[in-house]
XYZ file of C-alpha atoms in Angstrom:
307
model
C 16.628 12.448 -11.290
C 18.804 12.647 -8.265
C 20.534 9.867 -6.644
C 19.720 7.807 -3.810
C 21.546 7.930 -1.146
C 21.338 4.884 1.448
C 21.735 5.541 4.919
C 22.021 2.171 6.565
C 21.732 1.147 11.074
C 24.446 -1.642 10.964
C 22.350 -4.640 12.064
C 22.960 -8.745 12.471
C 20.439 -9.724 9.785
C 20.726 -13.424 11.214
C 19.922 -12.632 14.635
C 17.187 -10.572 13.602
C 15.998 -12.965 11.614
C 16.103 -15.240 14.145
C 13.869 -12.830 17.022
C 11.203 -12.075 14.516
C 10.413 -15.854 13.634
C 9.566 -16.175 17.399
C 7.195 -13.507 16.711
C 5.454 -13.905 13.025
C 5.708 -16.971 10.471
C 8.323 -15.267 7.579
C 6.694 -15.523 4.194
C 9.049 -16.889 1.655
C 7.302 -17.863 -1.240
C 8.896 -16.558 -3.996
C 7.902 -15.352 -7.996
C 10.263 -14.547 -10.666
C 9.187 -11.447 -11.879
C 9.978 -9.901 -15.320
C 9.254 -5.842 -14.749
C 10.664 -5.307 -18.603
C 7.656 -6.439 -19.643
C 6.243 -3.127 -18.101
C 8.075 -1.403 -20.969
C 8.740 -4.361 -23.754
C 4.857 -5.722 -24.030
C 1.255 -5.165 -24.315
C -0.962 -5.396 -21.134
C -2.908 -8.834 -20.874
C -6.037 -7.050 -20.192
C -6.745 -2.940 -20.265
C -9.877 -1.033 -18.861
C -10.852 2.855 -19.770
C -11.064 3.849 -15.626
C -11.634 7.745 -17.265
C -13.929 10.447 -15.094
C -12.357 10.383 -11.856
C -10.312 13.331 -10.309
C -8.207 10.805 -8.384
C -8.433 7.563 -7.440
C -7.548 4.491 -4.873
C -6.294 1.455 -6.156
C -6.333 -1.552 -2.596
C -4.337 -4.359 -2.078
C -6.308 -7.342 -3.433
C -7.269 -10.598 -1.700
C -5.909 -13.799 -2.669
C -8.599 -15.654 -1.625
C -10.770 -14.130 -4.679
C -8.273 -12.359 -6.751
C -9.906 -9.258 -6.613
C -9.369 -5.889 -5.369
C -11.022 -2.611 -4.577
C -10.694 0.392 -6.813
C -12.311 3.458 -5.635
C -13.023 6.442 -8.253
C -13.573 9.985 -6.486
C -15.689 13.116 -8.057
C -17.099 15.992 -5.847
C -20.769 14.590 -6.956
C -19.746 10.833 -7.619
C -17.929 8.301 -5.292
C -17.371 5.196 -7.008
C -16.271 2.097 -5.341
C -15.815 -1.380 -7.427
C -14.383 -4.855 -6.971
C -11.570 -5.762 -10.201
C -10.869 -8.919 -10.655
C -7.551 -10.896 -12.267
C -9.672 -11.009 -15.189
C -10.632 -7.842 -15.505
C -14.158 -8.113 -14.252
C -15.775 -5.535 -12.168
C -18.413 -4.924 -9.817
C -19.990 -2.025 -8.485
C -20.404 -1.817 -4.825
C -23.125 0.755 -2.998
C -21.197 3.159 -1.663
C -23.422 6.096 -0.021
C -21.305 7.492 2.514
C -20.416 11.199 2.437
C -16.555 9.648 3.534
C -13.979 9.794 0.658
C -11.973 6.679 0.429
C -8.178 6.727 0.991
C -6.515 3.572 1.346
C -8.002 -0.168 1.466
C -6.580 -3.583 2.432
C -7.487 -7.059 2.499
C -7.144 -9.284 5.676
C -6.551 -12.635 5.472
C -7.301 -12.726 9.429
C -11.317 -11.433 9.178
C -11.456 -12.370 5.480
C -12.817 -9.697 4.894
C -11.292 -5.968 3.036
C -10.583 -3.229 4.829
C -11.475 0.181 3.636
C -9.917 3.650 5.518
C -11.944 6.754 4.587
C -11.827 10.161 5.852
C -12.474 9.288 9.766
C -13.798 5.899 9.874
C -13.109 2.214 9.013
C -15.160 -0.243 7.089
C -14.810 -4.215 6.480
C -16.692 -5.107 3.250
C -17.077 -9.211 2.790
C -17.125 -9.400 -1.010
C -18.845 -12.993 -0.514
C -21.683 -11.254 1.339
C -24.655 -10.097 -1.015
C -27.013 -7.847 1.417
C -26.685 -4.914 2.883
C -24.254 -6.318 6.180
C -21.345 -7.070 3.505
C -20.614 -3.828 4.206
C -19.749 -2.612 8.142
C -18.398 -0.007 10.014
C -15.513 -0.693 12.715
C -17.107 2.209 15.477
C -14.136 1.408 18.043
C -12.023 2.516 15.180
C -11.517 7.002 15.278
C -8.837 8.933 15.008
C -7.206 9.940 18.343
C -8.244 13.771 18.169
C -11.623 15.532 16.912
C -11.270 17.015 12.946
C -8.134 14.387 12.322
C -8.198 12.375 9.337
C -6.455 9.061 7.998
C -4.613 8.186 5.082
C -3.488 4.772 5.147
C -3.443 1.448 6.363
C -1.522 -1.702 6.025
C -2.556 -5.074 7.912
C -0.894 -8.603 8.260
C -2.862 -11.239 10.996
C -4.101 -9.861 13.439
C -2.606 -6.222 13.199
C -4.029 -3.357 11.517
C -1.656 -0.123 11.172
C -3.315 3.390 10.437
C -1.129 6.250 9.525
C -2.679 10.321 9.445
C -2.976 12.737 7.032
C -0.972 14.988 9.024
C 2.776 15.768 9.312
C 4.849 14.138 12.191
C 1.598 12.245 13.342
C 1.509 8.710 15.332
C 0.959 5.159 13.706
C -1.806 3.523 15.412
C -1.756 -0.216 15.837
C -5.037 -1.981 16.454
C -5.582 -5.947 17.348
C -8.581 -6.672 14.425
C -9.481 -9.192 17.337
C -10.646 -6.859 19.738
C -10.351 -3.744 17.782
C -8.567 -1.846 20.631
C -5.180 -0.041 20.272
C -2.308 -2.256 20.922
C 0.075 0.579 20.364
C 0.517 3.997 19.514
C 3.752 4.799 17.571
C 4.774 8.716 18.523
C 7.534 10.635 16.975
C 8.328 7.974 14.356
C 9.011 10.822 11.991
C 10.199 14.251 11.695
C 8.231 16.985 12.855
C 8.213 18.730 9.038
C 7.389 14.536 7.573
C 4.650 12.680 6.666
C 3.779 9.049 6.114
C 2.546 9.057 2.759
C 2.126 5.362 2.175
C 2.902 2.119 4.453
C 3.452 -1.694 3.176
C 4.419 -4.951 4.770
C 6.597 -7.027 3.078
C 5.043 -9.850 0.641
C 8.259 -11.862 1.377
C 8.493 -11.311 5.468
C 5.794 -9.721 7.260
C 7.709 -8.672 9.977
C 9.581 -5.632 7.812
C 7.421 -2.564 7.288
C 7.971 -0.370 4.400
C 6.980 3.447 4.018
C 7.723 6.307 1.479
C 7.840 9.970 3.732
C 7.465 13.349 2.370
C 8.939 16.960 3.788
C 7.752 20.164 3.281
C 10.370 20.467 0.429
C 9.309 17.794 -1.189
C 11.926 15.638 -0.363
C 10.918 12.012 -0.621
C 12.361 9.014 1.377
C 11.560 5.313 2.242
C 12.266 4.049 5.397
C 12.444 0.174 6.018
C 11.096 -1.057 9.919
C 10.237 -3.688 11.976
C 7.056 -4.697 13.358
C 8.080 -2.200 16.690
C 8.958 0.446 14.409
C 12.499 0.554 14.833
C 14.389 1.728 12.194
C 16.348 -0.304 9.835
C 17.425 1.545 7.126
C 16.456 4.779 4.743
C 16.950 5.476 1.371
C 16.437 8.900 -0.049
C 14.634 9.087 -3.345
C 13.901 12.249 -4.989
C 12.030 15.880 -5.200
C 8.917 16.100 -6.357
C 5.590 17.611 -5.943
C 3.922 14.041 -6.619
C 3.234 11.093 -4.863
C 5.819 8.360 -4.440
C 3.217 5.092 -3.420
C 4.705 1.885 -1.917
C 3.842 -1.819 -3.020
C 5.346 -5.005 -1.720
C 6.166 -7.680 -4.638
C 6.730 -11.335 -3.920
C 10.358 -11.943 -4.779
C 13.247 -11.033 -1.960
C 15.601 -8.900 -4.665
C 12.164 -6.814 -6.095
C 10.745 -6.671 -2.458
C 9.641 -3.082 -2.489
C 7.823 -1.273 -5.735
C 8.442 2.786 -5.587
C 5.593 4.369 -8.034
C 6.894 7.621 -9.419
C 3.504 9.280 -9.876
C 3.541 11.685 -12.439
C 5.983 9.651 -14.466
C 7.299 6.221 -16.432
C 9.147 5.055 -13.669
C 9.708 2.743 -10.379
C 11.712 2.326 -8.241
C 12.775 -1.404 -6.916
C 14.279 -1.670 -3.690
C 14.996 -5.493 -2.259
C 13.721 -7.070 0.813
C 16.675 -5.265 3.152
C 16.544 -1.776 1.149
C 20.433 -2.101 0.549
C 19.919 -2.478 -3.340
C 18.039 0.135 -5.621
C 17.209 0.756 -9.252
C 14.985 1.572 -11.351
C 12.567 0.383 -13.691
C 10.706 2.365 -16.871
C 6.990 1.812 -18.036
C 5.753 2.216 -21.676
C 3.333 5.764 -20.365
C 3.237 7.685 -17.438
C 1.745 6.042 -14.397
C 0.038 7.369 -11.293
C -0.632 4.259 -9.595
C -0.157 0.134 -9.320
C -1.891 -2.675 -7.319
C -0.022 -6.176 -7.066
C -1.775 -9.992 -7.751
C 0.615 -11.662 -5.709
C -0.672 -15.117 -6.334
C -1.092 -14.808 -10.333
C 2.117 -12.858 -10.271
C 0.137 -9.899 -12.214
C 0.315 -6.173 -11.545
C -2.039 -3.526 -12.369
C -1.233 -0.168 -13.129
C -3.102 3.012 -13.836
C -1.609 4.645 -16.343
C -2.206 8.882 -16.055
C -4.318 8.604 -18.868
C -6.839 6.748 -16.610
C -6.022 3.186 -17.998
C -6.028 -0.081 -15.719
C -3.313 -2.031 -17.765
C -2.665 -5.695 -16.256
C 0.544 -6.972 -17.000
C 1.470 -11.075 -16.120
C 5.284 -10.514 -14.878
């Protein structure tokens, strides 16, 4: 394992501190958080998620403790609520859209589900058929595009492509028009392969980037996109997925996919290290209210572990 080298833009944290409180409320809350327990103990709950060829684990609302785990086949698409406990529920999915990336907004109260070209909100409260709606002022900016990922805080939704050196669209979830469009954000050989806002300040942005060699990177941003810092990670022909944790020294969760490992970077990306699982993982979702994160283990196990 190679490594990381920071790359820092010198920067007056206090003044910047200062601007963005003028623009966003800074979350502060804080959890301790024991990630040994990834390695040293048994998970609280564990569910057999076997059958899929890949899968989607969202970021789960606080408001109901649940989340959205989709399971994809070429004949099946499964999409299901999990709760803290463990408890899941299937939800109708008969769209011919794959799901790639889901979200829960505490401004519509409502999830928010990105799949191939469109955008959903799904009210888990809602019991009919209209719990489930599509966002039609929501498309990608050119014919045969396709999304990837999404990350949302108040009223701002950000949508990121599944295509190298590609914009990040901004959208007001009031209006559902495009507030901005962030061009040539990235290198022309990159691409955005997961975005996260911070769980401890919602103005920083978080995103892990991928060349065509394979190189991985995160890069740390404001709310504008300007860049803050970078931190190269590794090579690897796997996905390195981003997670925000609620505690300002663990700010930002790395998921090695494809092995036992994370990597932790804190709330300004100048610290890094990393953190070892009991089994190879390929994904994680956090609780950040019960302080409990979910992992799926590469042999298809959701394993719930109370930090």
């Amino acid at each position: 394992m190679s490594k990381a080298e920071i790359k820092t833009t010198p920067i007056d944290w206090t003044q910047y501190f200062q601007l963005v409180m003028k623009q966003h409320t800074l979350q502060r809350y804080q959890q301790d958080l024991h990630l040994d327990r990834l390695l040293t103990t048994r998970p609280r709950i564990c569910i057999d998620a076997k059958g899929a060829d890949w899968h989607i684990l969202g970021k789960p609302s606080p408001t109901n403790s649940v989340f959205l785990h989709y399971q994809h086949t070429k004949k099946n698409k499964r999409l299901l609520t999990v709760s803290v406990n463990g408890q899941q529920k299937l939800i109708p999915w008969y769209e011919d859209q794959s799901i790639w990336d889901s979200c829960w907004s505490s401004f519509l109260n409502k999830f928010v589900i990105l799949a191939d070209n469109r955008l959903y909100t799904y009210d888990d409260e809602i019991i009919t058929s209209d719990s489930m709606q599509r966002i039609e002022a929501v498309k990608p900016k050119r014919d045969k595009m396709e999304f990837l990922r999404c990350a949302c805080s108040d009223e701002t939704l950000f949508i990121t492509y599944d295509e190298r050196n590609s914009s990040i669209d901004e959208y007001n979830m009031s209006s559902w028009t495009i507030a901005h469009r962030h061009e040539n954000i990235i290198k022309q050989n990159e691409i955005i392969i997961s975005i996260a806002i911070s769980e401890m300040n919602s103005n920083l942005i978080g995103m892990t980037i991928l060349n065509e060699r394979h190189n991985w990177h995160f890069e740390l941003r404001d709310r504008s996109m300007l860049l803050i810092s970078s931190v190269q990670l590794d090579n690897s022909e796997f996905n390195r997925r981003l997670i925000s944790l609620s505690n300002s020294s663990m700010n930002w969760l790395i998921i090695h996919t494809g092995s036992a490992f994370f990597t932790i970077l804190d709330e300004t990306a100048q610290g890094k290290r990393m953190i070892q699982c009991a089994e190879n993982i390929d994904l994680a979702t956090y609780f950040a209210k019960e302080n409990c994160i979910v992992v799926l283990t590469q042999k298809s196990k959701l394993n719930f572990f109370d930090l």
